Amino acid sequence: MSDSLLHKRFPALADTLPYVRLGTAPTPIRPLEVGTGVALWCKDDSAYGDGGWGGNKVRKLEWLLPEARRRGARTIFTVGGTGTNWGLATALYGRDQGIETVLALVDQPMDDHVREQLRRLEKSGATIHFTHTKRRTMLTAPWLYLRHMQGRIRPYFLPVGGSSPIGALGYVEGALELADQVAAGVMPEPSHIVTAVGSGGTAAGLALGLRLAGLKTRVVGVVVNDSLPLDAPHIARLAGRAERLLRSRGAQFDPTGLGPDDLTITTDWLGPGYGHPTPAAHEAQSLAAQDGLRLETVYTAKALAAVLHLDNAAGFGTGPVLFLNTYGPR
């Protein structure tokens, strides 16, 4: 029997929506002491995943890899930046499931992390195409897709970050897990949960999952990517597509009514653009390290910087606030 909380809530999905456990759940929740006035907690999803990898990418792949196999695909074709954690996670976990990975990579600011990540990608077994720009990627993607067909078998195309309706189910599952932890007294029900938004799937899945779980927690998304439309309407639409997917596969529940007004999405901590660190992110990273929490300046440190500012600006009220650490490499 599946150990998915989503399958347990909606048993009909077990026959129509395959799932494979790739990590260890639930991930830990603990108070976070970084000098804020509001009660601040951390759900550390960097602890999710087996071996040397965790984070939000693994939760998405638990639904995406079985879906690829259900479709008969032998290859996943996806895109990302040259320092992509998403692409590396797909290559590593896909390889374990017998699925090849093809990556189209767009340039991002070069630093030591990106150089090391490129070396990891080369060792992962993924087929890499350097498409350099978003425009060139869009122009060459159809040709690359056809090039990597195996006979009549098509690759399974996934958008940046795996943020498709099926990929978003990773954090529907994550929200149900959080609800169980709240019910067990691990932490009080949070007033807000804050996450970095790089492609939208994590925030969309959380928003839908919290509604299904009956929690009133509001999702606050901190946008870190300026190359995609990641405002509240777009993320709410992705959540709506995930909701319709669940119904189409057999889940029965009342409509959630989830809309853009149910999300708080901010671009105030983006800085010059994707992959560019900011002084606020460096400060948040340093504060988190003092409390034993490892962050990076592309995603998670920018999200924590928003937490610190919004707390000082009384944006969270009395809380408690839950910071979601989605960092992958360990």
PDB file of C-alpha atoms in Angstrom, residues 7-228:
ATOM      1  CA  HIS A   7      -3.365   8.519  -1.452  1.00  0.00           C
ATOM      2  CA  LYS A   8      -4.566   7.875   2.090  1.00  0.00           C
ATOM      3  CA  ARG A   9      -6.865  10.893   1.958  1.00  0.00           C
ATOM      4  CA  PHE A  10      -8.153  10.018  -1.524  1.00  0.00           C
ATOM      5  CA  PRO A  11      -7.766   6.228  -1.978  1.00  0.00           C
ATOM      6  CA  ALA A  12      -9.000   6.320  -5.590  1.00  0.00           C
ATOM      7  CA  LEU A  13      -5.779   8.101  -6.576  1.00  0.00           C
ATOM      8  CA  ALA A  14      -3.649   5.075  -5.732  1.00  0.00           C
ATOM      9  CA  ASP A  15      -4.760   3.403  -8.983  1.00  0.00           C
ATOM     10  CA  THR A  16      -4.533   6.472 -11.230  1.00  0.00           C
ATOM     11  CA  LEU A  17      -1.747   8.666  -9.879  1.00  0.00           C
ATOM     12  CA  PRO A  18       1.437   6.688  -9.153  1.00  0.00           C
ATOM     13  CA  TYR A  19       3.856   7.698  -6.420  1.00  0.00           C
ATOM     14  CA  VAL A  20       7.311   6.578  -5.297  1.00  0.00           C
ATOM     15  CA  ARG A  21       8.827   7.504  -1.935  1.00  0.00           C
ATOM     16  CA  LEU A  22      12.279   9.018  -2.444  1.00  0.00           C
ATOM     17  CA  GLY A  23      12.837  10.594   0.951  1.00  0.00           C
ATOM     18  CA  THR A  24      12.206  10.249   4.652  1.00  0.00           C
ATOM     19  CA  ALA A  25       9.097  11.911   6.055  1.00  0.00           C
ATOM     20  CA  PRO A  26       8.153  13.882   7.981  1.00  0.00           C
ATOM     21  CA  THR A  27      10.916  16.471   7.783  1.00  0.00           C
ATOM     22  CA  PRO A  28      11.873  18.145  11.065  1.00  0.00           C
ATOM     23  CA  ILE A  29      10.256  21.288  12.417  1.00  0.00           C
ATOM     24  CA  ARG A  30      11.993  23.377  15.056  1.00  0.00           C
ATOM     25  CA  PRO A  31      11.993  26.928  16.436  1.00  0.00           C
ATOM     26  CA  LEU A  32      14.400  29.238  14.623  1.00  0.00           C
ATOM     27  CA  GLU A  33      16.297  31.839  16.615  1.00  0.00           C
ATOM     28  CA  VAL A  34      17.426  34.604  14.270  1.00  0.00           C
ATOM     29  CA  GLY A  35      16.571  37.672  16.309  1.00  0.00           C
ATOM     30  CA  THR A  36      12.961  38.191  15.227  1.00  0.00           C
ATOM     31  CA  GLY A  37      10.061  39.324  17.388  1.00  0.00           C
ATOM     32  CA  VAL A  38       7.464  36.949  15.957  1.00  0.00           C
ATOM     33  CA  ALA A  39       7.585  33.232  16.852  1.00  0.00           C
ATOM     34  CA  LEU A  40       9.531  31.765  13.943  1.00  0.00           C
ATOM     35  CA  TRP A  41       9.806  28.071  13.076  1.00  0.00           C
ATOM     36  CA  CYS A  42      11.563  26.178  10.307  1.00  0.00           C
ATOM     37  CA  LYS A  43      10.421  23.109   8.407  1.00  0.00           C
ATOM     38  CA  ASP A  44      13.713  21.828   7.075  1.00  0.00           C
ATOM     39  CA  ASP A  45      13.080  20.071   3.779  1.00  0.00           C
ATOM     40  CA  SER A  46      16.802  19.987   3.101  1.00  0.00           C
ATOM     41  CA  ALA A  47      16.564  16.828   5.237  1.00  0.00           C
ATOM     42  CA  TYR A  48      14.200  15.236   2.701  1.00  0.00           C
ATOM     43  CA  GLY A  49      15.642  12.766   0.204  1.00  0.00           C
ATOM     44  CA  ASP A  50      18.063   9.874   0.438  1.00  0.00           C
ATOM     45  CA  GLY A  51      21.832  10.146   0.237  1.00  0.00           C
ATOM     46  CA  GLY A  52      23.323  13.560  -0.421  1.00  0.00           C
ATOM     47  CA  TRP A  53      20.263  15.315  -1.795  1.00  0.00           C
ATOM     48  CA  GLY A  54      17.091  16.772  -0.334  1.00  0.00           C
ATOM     49  CA  GLY A  55      14.813  19.754  -0.828  1.00  0.00           C
ATOM     50  CA  ASN A  56      11.679  20.534  -2.750  1.00  0.00           C
ATOM     51  CA  LYS A  57      12.880  18.977  -6.021  1.00  0.00           C
ATOM     52  CA  VAL A  58      12.720  15.494  -4.509  1.00  0.00           C
ATOM     53  CA  ARG A  59       9.095  15.914  -3.408  1.00  0.00           C
ATOM     54  CA  LYS A  60       8.136  16.870  -6.956  1.00  0.00           C
ATOM     55  CA  LEU A  61      10.026  13.944  -8.460  1.00  0.00           C
ATOM     56  CA  GLU A  62       8.104  11.498  -6.268  1.00  0.00           C
ATOM     57  CA  TRP A  63       5.121  12.183  -8.540  1.00  0.00           C
ATOM     58  CA  LEU A  64       6.843  13.113 -11.797  1.00  0.00           C
ATOM     59  CA  LEU A  65       9.091  10.070 -12.209  1.00  0.00           C
ATOM     60  CA  PRO A  66       6.255   7.528 -11.772  1.00  0.00           C
ATOM     61  CA  GLU A  67       4.126   9.603 -14.154  1.00  0.00           C
ATOM     62  CA  ALA A  68       6.897   9.412 -16.752  1.00  0.00           C
ATOM     63  CA  ARG A  69       6.931   5.629 -16.398  1.00  0.00           C
ATOM     64  CA  ARG A  70       3.120   5.500 -16.568  1.00  0.00           C
ATOM     65  CA  ARG A  71       3.329   7.300 -19.915  1.00  0.00           C
ATOM     66  CA  GLY A  72       5.969   4.872 -21.147  1.00  0.00           C
ATOM     67  CA  ALA A  73       8.635   7.578 -21.419  1.00  0.00           C
ATOM     68  CA  ARG A  74      12.281   6.614 -21.153  1.00  0.00           C
ATOM     69  CA  THR A  75      13.590  10.166 -21.135  1.00  0.00           C
ATOM     70  CA  ILE A  76      12.734  13.386 -19.316  1.00  0.00           C
ATOM     71  CA  PHE A  77      13.466  16.600 -21.197  1.00  0.00           C
ATOM     72  CA  THR A  78      13.606  19.694 -19.013  1.00  0.00           C
ATOM     73  CA  VAL A  79      15.224  23.120 -18.726  1.00  0.00           C
ATOM     74  CA  GLY A  80      17.040  25.154 -16.106  1.00  0.00           C
ATOM     75  CA  GLY A  81      19.904  27.526 -15.398  1.00  0.00           C
ATOM     76  CA  THR A  82      23.533  26.454 -15.608  1.00  0.00           C
ATOM     77  CA  GLY A  83      23.543  26.008 -11.826  1.00  0.00           C
ATOM     78  CA  THR A  84      20.257  24.101 -11.771  1.00  0.00           C
ATOM     79  CA  ASN A  85      19.538  22.003  -8.702  1.00  0.00           C
ATOM     80  CA  TRP A  86      16.337  20.864 -10.389  1.00  0.00           C
ATOM     81  CA  GLY A  87      18.195  19.441 -13.394  1.00  0.00           C
ATOM     82  CA  LEU A  88      20.745  17.642 -11.238  1.00  0.00           C
ATOM     83  CA  ALA A  89      18.107  16.128  -8.958  1.00  0.00           C
ATOM     84  CA  THR A  90      16.140  14.928 -11.999  1.00  0.00           C
ATOM     85  CA  ALA A  91      19.245  13.334 -13.504  1.00  0.00           C
ATOM     86  CA  LEU A  92      20.267  11.575 -10.285  1.00  0.00           C
ATOM     87  CA  TYR A  93      16.862  10.289  -9.199  1.00  0.00           C
ATOM     88  CA  GLY A  94      15.780   9.579 -12.771  1.00  0.00           C
ATOM     89  CA  ARG A  95      18.854   7.432 -13.303  1.00  0.00           C
ATOM     90  CA  ASP A  96      17.903   5.359 -10.268  1.00  0.00           C
ATOM     91  CA  GLN A  97      14.453   4.838 -11.799  1.00  0.00           C
ATOM     92  CA  GLY A  98      15.822   3.889 -15.223  1.00  0.00           C
ATOM     93  CA  ILE A  99      14.903   7.217 -16.840  1.00  0.00           C
ATOM     94  CA  GLU A 100      17.389   9.321 -18.806  1.00  0.00           C
ATOM     95  CA  THR A 101      17.522  13.116 -18.488  1.00  0.00           C
ATOM     96  CA  VAL A 102      18.095  15.720 -21.195  1.00  0.00           C
ATOM     97  CA  LEU A 103      18.780  19.295 -20.058  1.00  0.00           C
ATOM     98  CA  ALA A 104      18.613  22.585 -21.928  1.00  0.00           C
ATOM     99  CA  LEU A 105      20.621  25.058 -19.864  1.00  0.00           C
ATOM    100  CA  VAL A 106      20.240  28.842 -19.809  1.00  0.00           C
ATOM    101  CA  ASP A 107      23.111  31.042 -18.655  1.00  0.00           C
ATOM    102  CA  GLN A 108      23.090  32.462 -15.125  1.00  0.00           C
ATOM    103  CA  PRO A 109      25.723  34.469 -13.220  1.00  0.00           C
ATOM    104  CA  MET A 110      28.873  32.377 -12.971  1.00  0.00           C
ATOM    105  CA  ASP A 111      30.353  31.707  -9.529  1.00  0.00           C
ATOM    106  CA  ASP A 112      32.044  28.837  -7.703  1.00  0.00           C
ATOM    107  CA  HIS A 113      28.714  27.104  -7.052  1.00  0.00           C
ATOM    108  CA  VAL A 114      27.690  27.208 -10.707  1.00  0.00           C
ATOM    109  CA  ARG A 115      31.089  25.922 -11.867  1.00  0.00           C
ATOM    110  CA  GLU A 116      30.921  23.048  -9.397  1.00  0.00           C
ATOM    111  CA  GLN A 117      27.311  22.345 -10.348  1.00  0.00           C
ATOM    112  CA  LEU A 118      28.263  22.046 -14.006  1.00  0.00           C
ATOM    113  CA  ARG A 119      30.854  19.457 -13.047  1.00  0.00           C
ATOM    114  CA  ARG A 120      28.193  17.530 -11.109  1.00  0.00           C
ATOM    115  CA  LEU A 121      25.805  17.709 -14.071  1.00  0.00           C
ATOM    116  CA  GLU A 122      28.473  16.331 -16.400  1.00  0.00           C
ATOM    117  CA  LYS A 123      29.051  13.408 -14.016  1.00  0.00           C
ATOM    118  CA  SER A 124      25.329  12.722 -13.561  1.00  0.00           C
ATOM    119  CA  GLY A 125      24.893  11.082 -16.947  1.00  0.00           C
ATOM    120  CA  ALA A 126      22.480  13.751 -18.206  1.00  0.00           C
ATOM    121  CA  THR A 127      22.671  14.882 -21.822  1.00  0.00           C
ATOM    122  CA  ILE A 128      23.338  18.619 -21.733  1.00  0.00           C
ATOM    123  CA  HIS A 129      22.542  21.274 -24.352  1.00  0.00           C
ATOM    124  CA  PHE A 130      23.749  24.820 -23.652  1.00  0.00           C
ATOM    125  CA  THR A 131      21.006  27.011 -25.104  1.00  0.00           C
ATOM    126  CA  HIS A 132      22.263  30.130 -23.261  1.00  0.00           C
ATOM    127  CA  THR A 133      19.124  32.336 -23.436  1.00  0.00           C
ATOM    128  CA  LYS A 134      15.422  31.899 -22.806  1.00  0.00           C
ATOM    129  CA  ARG A 135      14.624  32.891 -26.393  1.00  0.00           C
ATOM    130  CA  ARG A 136      17.070  30.422 -27.900  1.00  0.00           C
ATOM    131  CA  THR A 137      15.768  27.699 -25.600  1.00  0.00           C
ATOM    132  CA  MET A 138      12.207  28.288 -26.812  1.00  0.00           C
ATOM    133  CA  LEU A 139      13.351  28.214 -30.449  1.00  0.00           C
ATOM    134  CA  THR A 140      15.457  25.038 -30.142  1.00  0.00           C
ATOM    135  CA  ALA A 141      13.299  23.075 -27.690  1.00  0.00           C
ATOM    136  CA  PRO A 142      11.043  21.476 -30.362  1.00  0.00           C
ATOM    137  CA  TRP A 143      14.099  20.267 -32.315  1.00  0.00           C
ATOM    138  CA  LEU A 144      15.785  18.946 -29.167  1.00  0.00           C
ATOM    139  CA  TYR A 145      12.560  17.202 -28.162  1.00  0.00           C
ATOM    140  CA  LEU A 146      12.333  15.394 -31.509  1.00  0.00           C
ATOM    141  CA  ARG A 147      16.038  14.605 -31.474  1.00  0.00           C
ATOM    142  CA  HIS A 148      15.672  12.697 -28.225  1.00  0.00           C
ATOM    143  CA  MET A 149      12.707  10.555 -29.260  1.00  0.00           C
ATOM    144  CA  GLN A 150      13.467   6.853 -28.992  1.00  0.00           C
ATOM    145  CA  GLY A 151      11.672   5.399 -31.973  1.00  0.00           C
ATOM    146  CA  ARG A 152       8.050   6.406 -31.450  1.00  0.00           C
ATOM    147  CA  ILE A 153       8.532   6.974 -27.729  1.00  0.00           C
ATOM    148  CA  ARG A 154       8.465  10.650 -26.835  1.00  0.00           C
ATOM    149  CA  PRO A 155      10.380  12.269 -23.984  1.00  0.00           C
ATOM    150  CA  TYR A 156       8.341  13.492 -21.040  1.00  0.00           C
ATOM    151  CA  PHE A 157       8.717  17.281 -21.152  1.00  0.00           C
ATOM    152  CA  LEU A 158       8.816  19.089 -17.809  1.00  0.00           C
ATOM    153  CA  PRO A 159       8.899  22.854 -17.325  1.00  0.00           C
ATOM    154  CA  VAL A 160      11.498  24.699 -15.259  1.00  0.00           C
ATOM    155  CA  GLY A 161      11.603  23.356 -11.715  1.00  0.00           C
ATOM    156  CA  GLY A 162       9.139  20.571 -12.508  1.00  0.00           C
ATOM    157  CA  SER A 163       6.315  23.022 -11.799  1.00  0.00           C
ATOM    158  CA  SER A 164       3.568  21.229 -13.668  1.00  0.00           C
ATOM    159  CA  PRO A 165       0.234  20.251 -12.066  1.00  0.00           C
ATOM    160  CA  ILE A 166       1.704  16.834 -11.212  1.00  0.00           C
ATOM    161  CA  GLY A 167       4.916  18.367  -9.893  1.00  0.00           C
ATOM    162  CA  ALA A 168       2.869  20.665  -7.660  1.00  0.00           C
ATOM    163  CA  LEU A 169       1.490  17.586  -5.900  1.00  0.00           C
ATOM    164  CA  GLY A 170       4.829  17.308  -4.118  1.00  0.00           C
ATOM    165  CA  TYR A 171       3.792  20.160  -1.871  1.00  0.00           C
ATOM    166  CA  VAL A 172       0.177  19.160  -1.660  1.00  0.00           C
ATOM    167  CA  GLU A 173       1.740  16.147   0.022  1.00  0.00           C
ATOM    168  CA  GLY A 174       4.046  18.435   2.010  1.00  0.00           C
ATOM    169  CA  ALA A 175       1.120  20.504   3.275  1.00  0.00           C
ATOM    170  CA  LEU A 176      -0.749  17.375   4.401  1.00  0.00           C
ATOM    171  CA  GLU A 177       2.420  16.325   6.225  1.00  0.00           C
ATOM    172  CA  LEU A 178       2.566  19.717   7.949  1.00  0.00           C
ATOM    173  CA  ALA A 179      -1.091  19.391   8.986  1.00  0.00           C
ATOM    174  CA  ASP A 180      -0.328  16.042  10.630  1.00  0.00           C
ATOM    175  CA  GLN A 181       2.593  17.607  12.493  1.00  0.00           C
ATOM    176  CA  VAL A 182       0.399  20.465  13.723  1.00  0.00           C
ATOM    177  CA  ALA A 183      -2.255  17.968  14.854  1.00  0.00           C
ATOM    178  CA  ALA A 184       0.439  16.022  16.703  1.00  0.00           C
ATOM    179  CA  GLY A 185       1.521  19.157  18.581  1.00  0.00           C
ATOM    180  CA  VAL A 186       4.921  19.534  16.908  1.00  0.00           C
ATOM    181  CA  MET A 187       4.149  23.247  16.434  1.00  0.00           C
ATOM    182  CA  PRO A 188       1.087  25.501  16.611  1.00  0.00           C
ATOM    183  CA  GLU A 189      -0.820  26.119  13.393  1.00  0.00           C
ATOM    184  CA  PRO A 190       1.237  28.776  11.572  1.00  0.00           C
ATOM    185  CA  SER A 191      -0.416  31.968  10.435  1.00  0.00           C
ATOM    186  CA  HIS A 192       1.967  32.096   7.438  1.00  0.00           C
ATOM    187  CA  ILE A 193       4.356  29.774   5.651  1.00  0.00           C
ATOM    188  CA  VAL A 194       7.136  31.467   3.669  1.00  0.00           C
ATOM    189  CA  THR A 195       8.863  29.847   0.705  1.00  0.00           C
ATOM    190  CA  ALA A 196      11.135  30.905  -2.135  1.00  0.00           C
ATOM    191  CA  VAL A 197       9.420  30.976  -5.543  1.00  0.00           C
ATOM    192  CA  GLY A 198      11.645  29.988  -8.443  1.00  0.00           C
ATOM    193  CA  SER A 199       9.084  28.333 -10.720  1.00  0.00           C
ATOM    194  CA  GLY A 200       5.858  28.379  -8.695  1.00  0.00           C
ATOM    195  CA  GLY A 201       5.177  24.697  -8.060  1.00  0.00           C
ATOM    196  CA  THR A 202       6.049  24.677  -4.375  1.00  0.00           C
ATOM    197  CA  ALA A 203       3.871  27.698  -3.548  1.00  0.00           C
ATOM    198  CA  ALA A 204       0.983  26.403  -5.665  1.00  0.00           C
ATOM    199  CA  GLY A 205       1.102  22.954  -4.083  1.00  0.00           C
ATOM    200  CA  LEU A 206       1.282  24.395  -0.578  1.00  0.00           C
ATOM    201  CA  ALA A 207      -1.699  26.671  -1.172  1.00  0.00           C
ATOM    202  CA  LEU A 208      -3.831  23.789  -2.455  1.00  0.00           C
ATOM    203  CA  GLY A 209      -2.637  21.294   0.141  1.00  0.00           C
ATOM    204  CA  LEU A 210      -3.288  23.640   3.056  1.00  0.00           C
ATOM    205  CA  ARG A 211      -6.871  24.100   1.837  1.00  0.00           C
ATOM    206  CA  LEU A 212      -7.365  20.349   1.524  1.00  0.00           C
ATOM    207  CA  ALA A 213      -5.913  19.871   5.005  1.00  0.00           C
ATOM    208  CA  GLY A 214      -8.242  22.453   6.545  1.00  0.00           C
ATOM    209  CA  LEU A 215      -5.470  24.782   7.723  1.00  0.00           C
ATOM    210  CA  LYS A 216      -5.874  28.562   7.531  1.00  0.00           C
ATOM    211  CA  THR A 217      -2.155  29.131   7.007  1.00  0.00           C
ATOM    212  CA  ARG A 218      -1.412  31.722   4.315  1.00  0.00           C
ATOM    213  CA  VAL A 219       1.328  31.096   1.758  1.00  0.00           C
ATOM    214  CA  VAL A 220       3.881  33.879   1.310  1.00  0.00           C
ATOM    215  CA  GLY A 221       5.981  33.403  -1.817  1.00  0.00           C
ATOM    216  CA  VAL A 222       9.275  35.262  -2.212  1.00  0.00           C
ATOM    217  CA  VAL A 223      10.044  35.484  -5.935  1.00  0.00           C
ATOM    218  CA  VAL A 224      13.691  34.808  -6.841  1.00  0.00           C
ATOM    219  CA  ASN A 225      13.341  34.363 -10.616  1.00  0.00           C
ATOM    220  CA  ASP A 226      12.677  37.225 -13.029  1.00  0.00           C
ATOM    221  CA  SER A 227      12.459  35.083 -16.191  1.00  0.00           C
ATOM    222  CA  LEU A 228       9.008  33.582 -15.501  1.00  0.00           C
TER     223      LEU A 228
END
